[in-house]
């Protein structure tokens, strides 16, 4: 157990991290050496973890879908109202 905890701690330390403050939340994106990504959102006032989600690349290397570990997946989809999605024929904008 202690070895696994140390390994996780080392992975977090070595990950490339990007952080920003937005709408009362601290958002942190982690990119791990194995290509996995983790995104977390914390409430700035309480430091409570609101969302944690993971994404890994597909077999062909394309980004996969986000898998929500903590938080409500239904609210995550509506938190970004305007998204541009790639398309083989033409782009579409969701509103």
Short mmCIF file of C-alpha atoms in Angstrom, two decimals:
data_model
loop_
_atom_site.label_atom_id
_atom_site.label_comp_id
_atom_site.label_asym_id
_atom_site.label_seq_id
_atom_site.Cartn_x
_atom_site.Cartn_y
_atom_site.Cartn_z
CA UNK A 1 0.00 0.00 0.00
CA UNK A 2 2.77 2.44 0.93
CA UNK A 3 4.61 1.66 -2.31
CA UNK A 4 1.50 2.37 -4.39
CA UNK A 5 0.96 5.64 -2.54
CA UNK A 6 4.58 6.64 -3.15
CA UNK A 7 4.26 5.74 -6.85
CA UNK A 8 1.09 7.89 -7.14
CA UNK A 9 2.82 10.76 -5.36
CA UNK A 10 5.80 10.50 -7.72
CA UNK A 11 3.47 10.43 -10.75
CA UNK A 12 1.75 13.63 -9.58
CA UNK A 13 5.07 15.37 -8.99
CA UNK A 14 6.40 14.41 -12.43
CA UNK A 15 3.21 15.26 -14.36
CA UNK A 16 3.04 18.40 -16.47
CA UNK A 17 0.55 20.69 -14.75
CA UNK A 18 -1.48 23.66 -15.95
CA UNK A 19 -3.65 25.63 -13.52
CA UNK A 20 -6.04 28.56 -13.76
CA UNK A 21 -8.59 30.36 -11.63
CA UNK A 22 -12.06 30.74 -13.15
CA UNK A 23 -15.49 31.55 -11.65
CA UNK A 24 -14.44 30.83 -8.07
CA UNK A 25 -12.74 27.56 -8.98
CA UNK A 26 -9.15 26.42 -9.30
CA UNK A 27 -8.86 24.19 -12.35
CA UNK A 28 -5.79 21.98 -12.67
CA UNK A 29 -4.92 19.82 -15.68
CA UNK A 30 -2.34 17.06 -15.29
CA UNK A 31 -0.59 15.33 -18.20
CA UNK A 32 1.18 12.15 -17.12
CA UNK A 33 4.20 10.51 -18.76
CA UNK A 34 2.05 7.59 -19.98
CA UNK A 35 -0.23 10.00 -21.89
CA UNK A 36 -3.16 9.90 -19.45
CA UNK A 37 -4.77 13.20 -18.46
CA UNK A 38 -6.53 14.19 -15.26
CA UNK A 39 -8.50 17.39 -14.73
CA UNK A 40 -9.63 18.63 -11.32
CA UNK A 41 -11.76 21.55 -10.15
CA UNK A 42 -11.59 22.81 -6.56
CA UNK A 43 -13.80 25.41 -4.88
CA UNK A 44 -11.54 28.35 -3.94
CA UNK A 45 -13.40 29.16 -0.72
CA UNK A 46 -13.62 25.65 0.74
CA UNK A 47 -10.81 23.92 -1.21
CA UNK A 48 -13.35 21.12 -1.81
CA UNK A 49 -12.80 18.85 -4.81
CA UNK A 50 -15.78 19.42 -7.12
CA UNK A 51 -14.75 17.47 -10.23
CA UNK A 52 -12.10 14.93 -11.11
CA UNK A 53 -12.09 13.39 -14.56
CA UNK A 54 -9.68 11.21 -16.52
CA UNK A 55 -8.92 10.76 -20.20
CA UNK A 56 -6.56 8.39 -21.97
CA UNK A 57 -5.61 8.05 -25.59
CA UNK A 58 -7.18 5.46 -27.82
CA UNK A 59 -5.19 2.63 -29.36
CA UNK A 60 -4.47 4.86 -32.36
CA UNK A 61 -3.41 7.81 -30.18
CA UNK A 62 -6.52 9.99 -30.46
CA UNK A 63 -7.81 11.62 -27.25
CA UNK A 64 -10.53 9.52 -25.64
CA UNK A 65 -13.70 10.61 -23.87
CA UNK A 66 -13.49 12.09 -20.38
CA UNK A 67 -14.46 9.64 -17.63
CA UNK A 68 -15.80 11.40 -14.53
CA UNK A 69 -14.50 10.02 -11.23
CA UNK A 70 -15.84 12.75 -8.91
CA UNK A 71 -18.71 15.11 -9.69
CA UNK A 72 -21.85 15.01 -11.78
CA UNK A 73 -21.24 14.14 -15.45
CA UNK A 74 -24.51 15.76 -16.57
CA UNK A 75 -23.44 19.21 -15.30
CA UNK A 76 -20.06 18.87 -16.98
CA UNK A 77 -21.61 18.72 -20.43
CA UNK A 78 -23.57 21.93 -19.88
CA UNK A 79 -20.70 23.85 -18.29
CA UNK A 80 -19.23 24.56 -21.73
CA UNK A 81 -22.17 25.87 -23.75
CA UNK A 82 -20.35 26.65 -26.99
CA UNK A 83 -18.09 23.96 -28.34
CA UNK A 84 -16.53 23.58 -31.74
CA UNK A 85 -16.21 19.95 -32.72
CA UNK A 86 -14.08 18.51 -35.47
CA UNK A 87 -15.77 16.88 -38.40
CA UNK A 88 -14.55 15.10 -41.51
CA UNK A 89 -16.88 17.22 -43.68
CA UNK A 90 -17.34 20.55 -41.88
CA UNK A 91 -17.18 21.89 -38.33
CA UNK A 92 -20.25 22.16 -36.17
CA UNK A 93 -20.86 24.57 -33.32
CA UNK A 94 -23.04 23.42 -30.43
CA UNK A 95 -24.99 26.12 -28.62
#
